Amino acid sequence: MHSAILSPDDPEGVSVRITPSILNADFANLQSEIERIPSSDAIHVDVMDNHFVPNLTIGLPVVESLRKVTDKMLDMHLMIADPDRWAPAYAEAGAESVTFHVEAAAAPIRLAREIRAQGARASMGLKPATPVEPYADMLDELDMLLIMTVEPGFGGQKFLDLCLPKIKRARELMGDRQIWLQVDGGVSEQTIERCVDAGADTFVAGSAVFKADDPDAMVNTLRDKAIARCTH
């Protein structure tokens, strides 16, 4: 695995990861856009197929190209139908973390093991209305759990506060397991503290970062807010 998966801890020993989504970046200049956020812990890449979600973005060829131009951790978020077929290929292409949606997976445990077998971190995503409790027994198969705080498919949506209790339940179910708890959707200066309070430690921010005057300064602002809340 790439060394970038190891997130820096702050002096208090609190791990917080900011993983900006390039969904809100300039797709014509992805390399330069990634270079604008050197402080990020990973690059969150949204793959949409116009089937699982009503939008179409990038696929494997673009991911293979990104791998050649950055040593940042690639955090794939596959919002696609039939991830059982496609997800392992993203790990094989060099992504260090691959998230599939449980709503689309036919055999999530087998898929998580296949992703890990390719040397990547296995992650499972849940849409806002999908409960976490039915999957408590498979947490040991995962390196990260992603809880969507908007309906997947488009960037720039308003954060859904109704997801906060689910984030808290997920953290309780994880217990002392070393599993990252990621939130994605509407994460900003205004919402990140609520996510921290609920138990999240890994944060996807798209429009909040790439629409900022200084994207990298925003990455650090979000991290500082999260760490301060963790130690509050």
mmCIF file with all atom_site columns, C-alpha atoms in Angstrom:
data_model
loop_
_atom_site.group_PDB
_atom_site.id
_atom_site.type_symbol
_atom_site.label_atom_id
_atom_site.label_alt_id
_atom_site.label_comp_id
_atom_site.label_asym_id
_atom_site.label_entity_id
_atom_site.label_seq_id
_atom_site.pdbx_PDB_ins_code
_atom_site.Cartn_x
_atom_site.Cartn_y
_atom_site.Cartn_z
_atom_site.occupancy
_atom_site.B_iso_or_equiv
_atom_site.pdbx_formal_charge
_atom_site.auth_seq_id
_atom_site.auth_comp_id
_atom_site.auth_asym_id
_atom_site.auth_atom_id
_atom_site.pdbx_PDB_model_num
ATOM 1   C CA . MET A 1 1   ? 0.000   0.000   0.000   1.00 0.00 ? 1   MET A CA 1
ATOM 2   C CA . HIS A 1 2   ? 1.046   3.547   -0.654  1.00 0.00 ? 2   HIS A CA 1
ATOM 3   C CA . SER A 1 3   ? 2.496   5.465   2.268   1.00 0.00 ? 3   SER A CA 1
ATOM 4   C CA . ALA A 1 4   ? -0.096  8.197   1.696   1.00 0.00 ? 4   ALA A CA 1
ATOM 5   C CA . ILE A 1 5   ? -2.694  6.073   3.470   1.00 0.00 ? 5   ILE A CA 1
ATOM 6   C CA . LEU A 1 6   ? -0.979  6.953   6.719   1.00 0.00 ? 6   LEU A CA 1
ATOM 7   C CA . SER A 1 7   ? -2.594  10.167  7.851   1.00 0.00 ? 7   SER A CA 1
ATOM 8   C CA . PRO A 1 8   ? -0.573  12.598  9.942   1.00 0.00 ? 8   PRO A CA 1
ATOM 9   C CA . ASP A 1 9   ? -1.710  12.910  13.531  1.00 0.00 ? 9   ASP A CA 1
ATOM 10  C CA . ASP A 1 10  ? -1.871  16.254  15.248  1.00 0.00 ? 10  ASP A CA 1
ATOM 11  C CA . PRO A 1 11  ? 0.193   16.788  18.421  1.00 0.00 ? 11  PRO A CA 1
ATOM 12  C CA . GLU A 1 12  ? -2.737  15.547  20.531  1.00 0.00 ? 12  GLU A CA 1
ATOM 13  C CA . GLY A 1 13  ? -2.718  12.219  18.691  1.00 0.00 ? 13  GLY A CA 1
ATOM 14  C CA . VAL A 1 14  ? -6.035  12.783  16.906  1.00 0.00 ? 14  VAL A CA 1
ATOM 15  C CA . SER A 1 15  ? -6.314  11.409  13.384  1.00 0.00 ? 15  SER A CA 1
ATOM 16  C CA . VAL A 1 16  ? -8.406  13.523  11.022  1.00 0.00 ? 16  VAL A CA 1
ATOM 17  C CA . ARG A 1 17  ? -8.364  13.107  7.268   1.00 0.00 ? 17  ARG A CA 1
ATOM 18  C CA . ILE A 1 18  ? -9.538  15.652  4.684   1.00 0.00 ? 18  ILE A CA 1
ATOM 19  C CA . THR A 1 19  ? -10.146 14.042  1.298   1.00 0.00 ? 19  THR A CA 1
ATOM 20  C CA . PRO A 1 20  ? -11.309 16.656  -1.242  1.00 0.00 ? 20  PRO A CA 1
ATOM 21  C CA . SER A 1 21  ? -13.588 15.448  -4.009  1.00 0.00 ? 21  SER A CA 1
ATOM 22  C CA . ILE A 1 22  ? -12.525 16.350  -7.539  1.00 0.00 ? 22  ILE A CA 1
ATOM 23  C CA . LEU A 1 23  ? -16.177 16.217  -8.610  1.00 0.00 ? 23  LEU A CA 1
ATOM 24  C CA . ASN A 1 24  ? -16.146 19.982  -8.164  1.00 0.00 ? 24  ASN A CA 1
ATOM 25  C CA . ALA A 1 25  ? -12.735 20.499  -9.773  1.00 0.00 ? 25  ALA A CA 1
ATOM 26  C CA . ASP A 1 26  ? -11.954 21.510  -13.349 1.00 0.00 ? 26  ASP A CA 1
ATOM 27  C CA . PHE A 1 27  ? -12.098 18.198  -15.232 1.00 0.00 ? 27  PHE A CA 1
ATOM 28  C CA . ALA A 1 28  ? -10.037 19.650  -18.080 1.00 0.00 ? 28  ALA A CA 1
ATOM 29  C CA . ASN A 1 29  ? -7.120  20.244  -15.713 1.00 0.00 ? 29  ASN A CA 1
ATOM 30  C CA . LEU A 1 30  ? -7.281  17.543  -13.069 1.00 0.00 ? 30  LEU A CA 1
ATOM 31  C CA . GLN A 1 31  ? -3.523  17.329  -12.535 1.00 0.00 ? 31  GLN A CA 1
ATOM 32  C CA . SER A 1 32  ? -3.225  21.050  -11.837 1.00 0.00 ? 32  SER A CA 1
ATOM 33  C CA . GLU A 1 33  ? -6.350  20.949  -9.662  1.00 0.00 ? 33  GLU A CA 1
ATOM 34  C CA . ILE A 1 34  ? -4.830  18.195  -7.515  1.00 0.00 ? 34  ILE A CA 1
ATOM 35  C CA . GLU A 1 35  ? -1.640  20.230  -7.267  1.00 0.00 ? 35  GLU A CA 1
ATOM 36  C CA . ARG A 1 36  ? -3.718  23.048  -5.721  1.00 0.00 ? 36  ARG A CA 1
ATOM 37  C CA . ILE A 1 37  ? -4.421  20.927  -2.616  1.00 0.00 ? 37  ILE A CA 1
ATOM 38  C CA . PRO A 1 38  ? -1.021  19.639  -1.434  1.00 0.00 ? 38  PRO A CA 1
ATOM 39  C CA . SER A 1 39  ? -2.229  19.490  2.182   1.00 0.00 ? 39  SER A CA 1
ATOM 40  C CA . SER A 1 40  ? -4.994  16.987  1.431   1.00 0.00 ? 40  SER A CA 1
ATOM 41  C CA . ASP A 1 41  ? -4.734  13.504  2.920   1.00 0.00 ? 41  ASP A CA 1
ATOM 42  C CA . ALA A 1 42  ? -6.182  11.882  -0.194  1.00 0.00 ? 42  ALA A CA 1
ATOM 43  C CA . ILE A 1 43  ? -7.958  12.649  -3.434  1.00 0.00 ? 43  ILE A CA 1
ATOM 44  C CA . HIS A 1 44  ? -11.597 11.526  -3.422  1.00 0.00 ? 44  HIS A CA 1
ATOM 45  C CA . VAL A 1 45  ? -12.640 10.388  -6.893  1.00 0.00 ? 45  VAL A CA 1
ATOM 46  C CA . ASP A 1 46  ? -16.352 9.990   -7.625  1.00 0.00 ? 46  ASP A CA 1
ATOM 47  C CA . VAL A 1 47  ? -17.152 7.407   -10.280 1.00 0.00 ? 47  VAL A CA 1
ATOM 48  C CA . MET A 1 48  ? -20.770 7.557   -11.501 1.00 0.00 ? 48  MET A CA 1
ATOM 49  C CA . ASP A 1 49  ? -22.294 5.415   -14.236 1.00 0.00 ? 49  ASP A CA 1
ATOM 50  C CA . ASN A 1 50  ? -25.707 7.034   -14.889 1.00 0.00 ? 50  ASN A CA 1
ATOM 51  C CA . HIS A 1 51  ? -27.343 3.843   -13.612 1.00 0.00 ? 51  HIS A CA 1
ATOM 52  C CA . PHE A 1 52  ? -26.841 3.643   -9.846  1.00 0.00 ? 52  PHE A CA 1
ATOM 53  C CA . VAL A 1 53  ? -26.993 7.455   -9.742  1.00 0.00 ? 53  VAL A CA 1
ATOM 54  C CA . PRO A 1 54  ? -28.394 9.926   -12.303 1.00 0.00 ? 54  PRO A CA 1
ATOM 55  C CA . ASN A 1 55  ? -25.053 11.310  -13.373 1.00 0.00 ? 55  ASN A CA 1
ATOM 56  C CA . LEU A 1 56  ? -22.056 10.238  -15.439 1.00 0.00 ? 56  LEU A CA 1
ATOM 57  C CA . THR A 1 57  ? -18.470 11.076  -14.529 1.00 0.00 ? 57  THR A CA 1
ATOM 58  C CA . ILE A 1 58  ? -15.113 9.390   -14.998 1.00 0.00 ? 58  ILE A CA 1
ATOM 59  C CA . GLY A 1 59  ? -13.997 5.773   -15.189 1.00 0.00 ? 59  GLY A CA 1
ATOM 60  C CA . LEU A 1 60  ? -10.956 3.531   -15.117 1.00 0.00 ? 60  LEU A CA 1
ATOM 61  C CA . PRO A 1 61  ? -8.913  5.237   -17.877 1.00 0.00 ? 61  PRO A CA 1
ATOM 62  C CA . VAL A 1 62  ? -8.985  8.566   -16.027 1.00 0.00 ? 62  VAL A CA 1
ATOM 63  C CA . VAL A 1 63  ? -8.058  6.877   -12.759 1.00 0.00 ? 63  VAL A CA 1
ATOM 64  C CA . GLU A 1 64  ? -5.104  5.187   -14.446 1.00 0.00 ? 64  GLU A CA 1
ATOM 65  C CA . SER A 1 65  ? -4.026  8.602   -15.747 1.00 0.00 ? 65  SER A CA 1
ATOM 66  C CA . LEU A 1 66  ? -4.384  10.221  -12.307 1.00 0.00 ? 66  LEU A CA 1
ATOM 67  C CA . ARG A 1 67  ? -2.212  7.501   -10.792 1.00 0.00 ? 67  ARG A CA 1
ATOM 68  C CA . LYS A 1 68  ? 0.615   8.564   -13.122 1.00 0.00 ? 68  LYS A CA 1
ATOM 69  C CA . VAL A 1 69  ? 0.533   12.235  -12.115 1.00 0.00 ? 69  VAL A CA 1
ATOM 70  C CA . THR A 1 70  ? 0.065   12.137  -8.325  1.00 0.00 ? 70  THR A CA 1
ATOM 71  C CA . ASP A 1 71  ? 1.433   10.146  -5.403  1.00 0.00 ? 71  ASP A CA 1
ATOM 72  C CA . LYS A 1 72  ? -1.541  11.180  -3.280  1.00 0.00 ? 72  LYS A CA 1
ATOM 73  C CA . MET A 1 73  ? -3.769  8.434   -1.971  1.00 0.00 ? 73  MET A CA 1
ATOM 74  C CA . LEU A 1 74  ? -6.610  7.831   -4.457  1.00 0.00 ? 74  LEU A CA 1
ATOM 75  C CA . ASP A 1 75  ? -9.858  7.316   -2.560  1.00 0.00 ? 75  ASP A CA 1
ATOM 76  C CA . MET A 1 76  ? -12.312 5.856   -5.082  1.00 0.00 ? 76  MET A CA 1
ATOM 77  C CA . HIS A 1 77  ? -16.044 6.245   -4.487  1.00 0.00 ? 77  HIS A CA 1
ATOM 78  C CA . LEU A 1 78  ? -17.856 3.923   -6.877  1.00 0.00 ? 78  LEU A CA 1
ATOM 79  C CA . MET A 1 79  ? -21.459 5.037   -7.318  1.00 0.00 ? 79  MET A CA 1
ATOM 80  C CA . ILE A 1 80  ? -22.035 2.378   -9.942  1.00 0.00 ? 80  ILE A CA 1
ATOM 81  C CA . ALA A 1 81  ? -24.160 -0.646  -10.664 1.00 0.00 ? 81  ALA A CA 1
ATOM 82  C CA . ASP A 1 82  ? -22.453 -4.048  -10.489 1.00 0.00 ? 82  ASP A CA 1
ATOM 83  C CA . PRO A 1 83  ? -19.479 -3.050  -8.298  1.00 0.00 ? 83  PRO A CA 1
ATOM 84  C CA . ASP A 1 84  ? -18.804 -6.767  -7.774  1.00 0.00 ? 84  ASP A CA 1
ATOM 85  C CA . ARG A 1 85  ? -17.559 -6.821  -11.358 1.00 0.00 ? 85  ARG A CA 1
ATOM 86  C CA . TRP A 1 86  ? -15.775 -3.464  -11.541 1.00 0.00 ? 86  TRP A CA 1
ATOM 87  C CA . ALA A 1 87  ? -14.453 -2.475  -8.096  1.00 0.00 ? 87  ALA A CA 1
ATOM 88  C CA . PRO A 1 88  ? -11.390 -4.767  -7.957  1.00 0.00 ? 88  PRO A CA 1
ATOM 89  C CA . ALA A 1 89  ? -10.109 -3.230  -11.185 1.00 0.00 ? 89  ALA A CA 1
ATOM 90  C CA . TYR A 1 90  ? -9.849  0.185   -9.516  1.00 0.00 ? 90  TYR A CA 1
ATOM 91  C CA . ALA A 1 91  ? -7.643  -1.306  -6.812  1.00 0.00 ? 91  ALA A CA 1
ATOM 92  C CA . GLU A 1 92  ? -5.597  -3.019  -9.489  1.00 0.00 ? 92  GLU A CA 1
ATOM 93  C CA . ALA A 1 93  ? -5.229  0.343   -11.267 1.00 0.00 ? 93  ALA A CA 1
ATOM 94  C CA . GLY A 1 94  ? -3.464  1.753   -8.213  1.00 0.00 ? 94  GLY A CA 1
ATOM 95  C CA . ALA A 1 95  ? -6.181  3.201   -5.986  1.00 0.00 ? 95  ALA A CA 1
ATOM 96  C CA . GLU A 1 96  ? -5.341  2.762   -2.312  1.00 0.00 ? 96  GLU A CA 1
ATOM 97  C CA . SER A 1 97  ? -8.964  2.848   -1.157  1.00 0.00 ? 97  SER A CA 1
ATOM 98  C CA . VAL A 1 98  ? -12.051 1.623   -2.994  1.00 0.00 ? 98  VAL A CA 1
ATOM 99  C CA . THR A 1 99  ? -15.588 2.280   -1.775  1.00 0.00 ? 99  THR A CA 1
ATOM 100 C CA . PHE A 1 100 ? -18.498 0.306   -3.183  1.00 0.00 ? 100 PHE A CA 1
ATOM 101 C CA . HIS A 1 101 ? -22.151 0.912   -2.313  1.00 0.00 ? 101 HIS A CA 1
ATOM 102 C CA . VAL A 1 102 ? -23.827 -1.882  -0.405  1.00 0.00 ? 102 VAL A CA 1
ATOM 103 C CA . GLU A 1 103 ? -27.111 -1.085  -2.165  1.00 0.00 ? 103 GLU A CA 1
ATOM 104 C CA . ALA A 1 104 ? -25.518 -2.124  -5.468  1.00 0.00 ? 104 ALA A CA 1
ATOM 105 C CA . ALA A 1 105 ? -23.321 -5.027  -4.315  1.00 0.00 ? 105 ALA A CA 1
ATOM 106 C CA . ALA A 1 106 ? -24.504 -8.601  -4.739  1.00 0.00 ? 106 ALA A CA 1
ATOM 107 C CA . ALA A 1 107 ? -21.886 -10.097 -2.388  1.00 0.00 ? 107 ALA A CA 1
ATOM 108 C CA . PRO A 1 108 ? -20.389 -7.301  -0.257  1.00 0.00 ? 108 PRO A CA 1
ATOM 109 C CA . ILE A 1 109 ? -18.222 -9.522  1.949   1.00 0.00 ? 109 ILE A CA 1
ATOM 110 C CA . ARG A 1 110 ? -16.655 -11.286 -1.017  1.00 0.00 ? 110 ARG A CA 1
ATOM 111 C CA . LEU A 1 111 ? -16.161 -7.956  -2.761  1.00 0.00 ? 111 LEU A CA 1
ATOM 112 C CA . ALA A 1 112 ? -14.461 -6.391  0.261   1.00 0.00 ? 112 ALA A CA 1
ATOM 113 C CA . ARG A 1 113 ? -12.087 -9.343  0.414   1.00 0.00 ? 113 ARG A CA 1
ATOM 114 C CA . GLU A 1 114 ? -11.309 -9.057  -3.304  1.00 0.00 ? 114 GLU A CA 1
ATOM 115 C CA . ILE A 1 115 ? -10.463 -5.365  -2.905  1.00 0.00 ? 115 ILE A CA 1
ATOM 116 C CA . ARG A 1 116 ? -8.171  -6.147  0.020   1.00 0.00 ? 116 ARG A CA 1
ATOM 117 C CA . ALA A 1 117 ? -6.563  -8.948  -1.969  1.00 0.00 ? 117 ALA A CA 1
ATOM 118 C CA . GLN A 1 118 ? -5.538  -6.316  -4.524  1.00 0.00 ? 118 GLN A CA 1
ATOM 119 C CA . GLY A 1 119 ? -3.712  -4.413  -1.762  1.00 0.00 ? 119 GLY A CA 1
ATOM 120 C CA . ALA A 1 120 ? -6.263  -1.629  -1.311  1.00 0.00 ? 120 ALA A CA 1
ATOM 121 C CA . ARG A 1 121 ? -8.390  -0.575  1.621   1.00 0.00 ? 121 ARG A CA 1
ATOM 122 C CA . ALA A 1 122 ? -11.947 -1.918  1.356   1.00 0.00 ? 122 ALA A CA 1
ATOM 123 C CA . SER A 1 123 ? -14.719 0.558   2.064   1.00 0.00 ? 123 SER A CA 1
ATOM 124 C CA . MET A 1 124 ? -18.500 0.317   1.959   1.00 0.00 ? 124 MET A CA 1
ATOM 125 C CA . GLY A 1 125 ? -20.839 3.222   1.296   1.00 0.00 ? 125 GLY A CA 1
ATOM 126 C CA . LEU A 1 126 ? -24.365 3.752   2.605   1.00 0.00 ? 126 LEU A CA 1
ATOM 127 C CA . LYS A 1 127 ? -26.936 6.097   1.078   1.00 0.00 ? 127 LYS A CA 1
ATOM 128 C CA . PRO A 1 128 ? -28.811 8.370   3.522   1.00 0.00 ? 128 PRO A CA 1
ATOM 129 C CA . ALA A 1 129 ? -31.815 6.032   3.885   1.00 0.00 ? 129 ALA A CA 1
ATOM 130 C CA . THR A 1 130 ? -29.751 2.835   4.280   1.00 0.00 ? 130 THR A CA 1
ATOM 131 C CA . PRO A 1 131 ? -29.444 1.734   7.925   1.00 0.00 ? 131 PRO A CA 1
ATOM 132 C CA . VAL A 1 132 ? -26.067 0.687   9.261   1.00 0.00 ? 132 VAL A CA 1
ATOM 133 C CA . GLU A 1 133 ? -27.234 -1.902  11.793  1.00 0.00 ? 133 GLU A CA 1
ATOM 134 C CA . PRO A 1 134 ? -27.777 -4.792  9.305   1.00 0.00 ? 134 PRO A CA 1
ATOM 135 C CA . TYR A 1 135 ? -24.069 -4.643  8.420   1.00 0.00 ? 135 TYR A CA 1
ATOM 136 C CA . ALA A 1 136 ? -22.648 -4.652  11.932  1.00 0.00 ? 136 ALA A CA 1
ATOM 137 C CA . ASP A 1 137 ? -21.376 -8.211  11.588  1.00 0.00 ? 137 ASP A CA 1
ATOM 138 C CA . MET A 1 138 ? -19.279 -7.445  8.509   1.00 0.00 ? 138 MET A CA 1
ATOM 139 C CA . LEU A 1 139 ? -17.396 -4.460  9.899   1.00 0.00 ? 139 LEU A CA 1
ATOM 140 C CA . ASP A 1 140 ? -14.288 -6.594  10.379  1.00 0.00 ? 140 ASP A CA 1
ATOM 141 C CA . GLU A 1 141 ? -14.167 -6.991  6.584   1.00 0.00 ? 141 GLU A CA 1
ATOM 142 C CA . LEU A 1 142 ? -13.886 -3.213  6.098   1.00 0.00 ? 142 LEU A CA 1
ATOM 143 C CA . ASP A 1 143 ? -11.166 -0.592  6.458   1.00 0.00 ? 143 ASP A CA 1
ATOM 144 C CA . MET A 1 144 ? -13.594 2.314   6.098   1.00 0.00 ? 144 MET A CA 1
ATOM 145 C CA . LEU A 1 145 ? -17.320 2.965   6.200   1.00 0.00 ? 145 LEU A CA 1
ATOM 146 C CA . LEU A 1 146 ? -18.684 5.864   4.153   1.00 0.00 ? 146 LEU A CA 1
ATOM 147 C CA . ILE A 1 147 ? -21.946 7.461   5.204   1.00 0.00 ? 147 ILE A CA 1
ATOM 148 C CA . MET A 1 148 ? -23.511 9.702   2.594   1.00 0.00 ? 148 MET A CA 1
ATOM 149 C CA . THR A 1 149 ? -24.923 12.918  4.025   1.00 0.00 ? 149 THR A CA 1
ATOM 150 C CA . VAL A 1 150 ? -26.605 13.815  0.718   1.00 0.00 ? 150 VAL A CA 1
ATOM 151 C CA . GLU A 1 151 ? -28.246 11.652  -1.918  1.00 0.00 ? 151 GLU A CA 1
ATOM 152 C CA . PRO A 1 152 ? -25.389 10.470  -4.161  1.00 0.00 ? 152 PRO A CA 1
ATOM 153 C CA . GLY A 1 153 ? -25.152 11.749  -7.704  1.00 0.00 ? 153 GLY A CA 1
ATOM 154 C CA . PHE A 1 154 ? -24.355 15.460  -7.646  1.00 0.00 ? 154 PHE A CA 1
ATOM 155 C CA . GLY A 1 155 ? -22.006 17.822  -5.852  1.00 0.00 ? 155 GLY A CA 1
ATOM 156 C CA . GLY A 1 156 ? -22.969 20.979  -4.028  1.00 0.00 ? 156 GLY A CA 1
ATOM 157 C CA . GLN A 1 157 ? -25.980 19.564  -2.172  1.00 0.00 ? 157 GLN A CA 1
ATOM 158 C CA . LYS A 1 158 ? -27.167 20.667  1.262   1.00 0.00 ? 158 LYS A CA 1
ATOM 159 C CA . PHE A 1 159 ? -25.983 18.582  4.219   1.00 0.00 ? 159 PHE A CA 1
ATOM 160 C CA . LEU A 1 160 ? -28.651 16.253  5.654   1.00 0.00 ? 160 LEU A CA 1
ATOM 161 C CA . ASP A 1 161 ? -28.636 16.548  9.446   1.00 0.00 ? 161 ASP A CA 1
ATOM 162 C CA . LEU A 1 162 ? -30.882 13.483  9.670   1.00 0.00 ? 162 LEU A CA 1
ATOM 163 C CA . CYS A 1 163 ? -27.772 11.374  8.910   1.00 0.00 ? 163 CYS A CA 1
ATOM 164 C CA . LEU A 1 164 ? -25.976 12.456  12.084  1.00 0.00 ? 164 LEU A CA 1
ATOM 165 C CA . PRO A 1 165 ? -27.626 9.826   14.343  1.00 0.00 ? 165 PRO A CA 1
ATOM 166 C CA . LYS A 1 166 ? -26.575 7.120   11.862  1.00 0.00 ? 166 LYS A CA 1
ATOM 167 C CA . ILE A 1 167 ? -22.963 8.337   11.992  1.00 0.00 ? 167 ILE A CA 1
ATOM 168 C CA . LYS A 1 168 ? -23.109 8.088   15.776  1.00 0.00 ? 168 LYS A CA 1
ATOM 169 C CA . ARG A 1 169 ? -24.582 4.565   15.641  1.00 0.00 ? 169 ARG A CA 1
ATOM 170 C CA . ALA A 1 170 ? -21.895 3.525   13.167  1.00 0.00 ? 170 ALA A CA 1
ATOM 171 C CA . ARG A 1 171 ? -19.162 4.756   15.497  1.00 0.00 ? 171 ARG A CA 1
ATOM 172 C CA . GLU A 1 172 ? -20.729 2.857   18.402  1.00 0.00 ? 172 GLU A CA 1
ATOM 173 C CA . LEU A 1 173 ? -20.922 -0.356  16.338  1.00 0.00 ? 173 LEU A CA 1
ATOM 174 C CA . MET A 1 174 ? -17.259 0.005   15.337  1.00 0.00 ? 174 MET A CA 1
ATOM 175 C CA . GLY A 1 175 ? -16.149 -0.072  18.956  1.00 0.00 ? 175 GLY A CA 1
ATOM 176 C CA . ASP A 1 176 ? -12.354 -0.179  19.135  1.00 0.00 ? 176 ASP A CA 1
ATOM 177 C CA . ARG A 1 177 ? -11.873 -1.401  15.554  1.00 0.00 ? 177 ARG A CA 1
ATOM 178 C CA . GLN A 1 178 ? -9.414  0.656   13.528  1.00 0.00 ? 178 GLN A CA 1
ATOM 179 C CA . ILE A 1 179 ? -11.967 1.556   10.853  1.00 0.00 ? 179 ILE A CA 1
ATOM 180 C CA . TRP A 1 180 ? -12.151 5.016   9.316   1.00 0.00 ? 180 TRP A CA 1
ATOM 181 C CA . LEU A 1 181 ? -15.603 6.618   9.370   1.00 0.00 ? 181 LEU A CA 1
ATOM 182 C CA . GLN A 1 182 ? -16.008 8.877   6.366   1.00 0.00 ? 182 GLN A CA 1
ATOM 183 C CA . VAL A 1 183 ? -18.780 11.364  5.625   1.00 0.00 ? 183 VAL A CA 1
ATOM 184 C CA . ASP A 1 184 ? -19.522 12.698  2.164   1.00 0.00 ? 184 ASP A CA 1
ATOM 185 C CA . GLY A 1 185 ? -21.978 15.384  1.178   1.00 0.00 ? 185 GLY A CA 1
ATOM 186 C CA . GLY A 1 186 ? -22.271 19.015  2.174   1.00 0.00 ? 186 GLY A CA 1
ATOM 187 C CA . VAL A 1 187 ? -19.179 18.955  4.392   1.00 0.00 ? 187 VAL A CA 1
ATOM 188 C CA . SER A 1 188 ? -18.056 22.535  5.035   1.00 0.00 ? 188 SER A CA 1
ATOM 189 C CA . GLU A 1 189 ? -16.850 24.896  7.747   1.00 0.00 ? 189 GLU A CA 1
ATOM 190 C CA . GLN A 1 190 ? -20.459 25.049  8.915   1.00 0.00 ? 190 GLN A CA 1
ATOM 191 C CA . THR A 1 191 ? -21.079 21.281  9.138   1.00 0.00 ? 191 THR A CA 1
ATOM 192 C CA . ILE A 1 192 ? -17.778 19.519  9.870   1.00 0.00 ? 192 ILE A CA 1
ATOM 193 C CA . GLU A 1 193 ? -17.979 20.026  13.641  1.00 0.00 ? 193 GLU A CA 1
ATOM 194 C CA . ARG A 1 194 ? -21.348 18.253  13.764  1.00 0.00 ? 194 ARG A CA 1
ATOM 195 C CA . CYS A 1 195 ? -19.822 15.333  11.884  1.00 0.00 ? 195 CYS A CA 1
ATOM 196 C CA . VAL A 1 196 ? -16.927 15.163  14.344  1.00 0.00 ? 196 VAL A CA 1
ATOM 197 C CA . ASP A 1 197 ? -19.338 15.232  17.283  1.00 0.00 ? 197 ASP A CA 1
ATOM 198 C CA . ALA A 1 198 ? -21.174 12.252  15.760  1.00 0.00 ? 198 ALA A CA 1
ATOM 199 C CA . GLY A 1 199 ? -17.922 10.291  15.466  1.00 0.00 ? 199 GLY A CA 1
ATOM 200 C CA . ALA A 1 200 ? -16.606 10.813  11.927  1.00 0.00 ? 200 ALA A CA 1
ATOM 201 C CA . ASP A 1 201 ? -12.862 11.150  11.326  1.00 0.00 ? 201 ASP A CA 1
ATOM 202 C CA . THR A 1 202 ? -12.561 11.273  7.521   1.00 0.00 ? 202 THR A CA 1
ATOM 203 C CA . PHE A 1 203 ? -14.207 14.042  5.528   1.00 0.00 ? 203 PHE A CA 1
ATOM 204 C CA . VAL A 1 204 ? -15.002 14.461  1.851   1.00 0.00 ? 204 VAL A CA 1
ATOM 205 C CA . ALA A 1 205 ? -15.344 18.098  0.830   1.00 0.00 ? 205 ALA A CA 1
ATOM 206 C CA . GLY A 1 206 ? -15.911 19.083  -2.783  1.00 0.00 ? 206 GLY A CA 1
ATOM 207 C CA . SER A 1 207 ? -17.429 22.474  -3.432  1.00 0.00 ? 207 SER A CA 1
ATOM 208 C CA . ALA A 1 208 ? -16.257 23.790  -0.042  1.00 0.00 ? 208 ALA A CA 1
ATOM 209 C CA . VAL A 1 209 ? -12.657 23.238  -1.160  1.00 0.00 ? 209 VAL A CA 1
ATOM 210 C CA . PHE A 1 210 ? -12.620 23.854  -4.891  1.00 0.00 ? 210 PHE A CA 1
ATOM 211 C CA . LYS A 1 211 ? -14.907 26.885  -4.801  1.00 0.00 ? 211 LYS A CA 1
ATOM 212 C CA . ALA A 1 212 ? -12.751 28.519  -2.139  1.00 0.00 ? 212 ALA A CA 1
ATOM 213 C CA . ASP A 1 213 ? -10.353 31.314  -3.145  1.00 0.00 ? 213 ASP A CA 1
ATOM 214 C CA . ASP A 1 214 ? -7.496  29.205  -1.755  1.00 0.00 ? 214 ASP A CA 1
ATOM 215 C CA . PRO A 1 215 ? -8.425  25.494  -1.885  1.00 0.00 ? 215 PRO A CA 1
ATOM 216 C CA . ASP A 1 216 ? -5.415  24.337  0.139   1.00 0.00 ? 216 ASP A CA 1
ATOM 217 C CA . ALA A 1 217 ? -6.062  26.897  2.871   1.00 0.00 ? 217 ALA A CA 1
ATOM 218 C CA . MET A 1 218 ? -9.614  25.535  3.087   1.00 0.00 ? 218 MET A CA 1
ATOM 219 C CA . VAL A 1 219 ? -8.276  21.982  3.466   1.00 0.00 ? 219 VAL A CA 1
ATOM 220 C CA . ASN A 1 220 ? -6.234  23.146  6.450   1.00 0.00 ? 220 ASN A CA 1
ATOM 221 C CA . THR A 1 221 ? -9.130  25.171  7.864   1.00 0.00 ? 221 THR A CA 1
ATOM 222 C CA . LEU A 1 222 ? -11.408 22.130  7.759   1.00 0.00 ? 222 LEU A CA 1
ATOM 223 C CA . ARG A 1 223 ? -8.751  19.923  9.354   1.00 0.00 ? 223 ARG A CA 1
ATOM 224 C CA . ASP A 1 224 ? -8.047  22.469  12.095  1.00 0.00 ? 224 ASP A CA 1
ATOM 225 C CA . LYS A 1 225 ? -11.765 22.764  12.892  1.00 0.00 ? 225 LYS A CA 1
ATOM 226 C CA . ALA A 1 226 ? -12.135 18.984  13.063  1.00 0.00 ? 226 ALA A CA 1
ATOM 227 C CA . ILE A 1 227 ? -9.064  18.486  15.260  1.00 0.00 ? 227 ILE A CA 1
ATOM 228 C CA . ALA A 1 228 ? -10.129 21.301  17.585  1.00 0.00 ? 228 ALA A CA 1
ATOM 229 C CA . ARG A 1 229 ? -13.536 19.662  17.946  1.00 0.00 ? 229 ARG A CA 1
ATOM 230 C CA . CYS A 1 230 ? -11.960 16.270  18.652  1.00 0.00 ? 230 CYS A CA 1
ATOM 231 C CA . THR A 1 231 ? -9.916  17.712  21.502  1.00 0.00 ? 231 THR A CA 1
ATOM 232 C CA . HIS A 1 232 ? -12.652 20.023  22.785  1.00 0.00 ? 232 HIS A CA 1
#
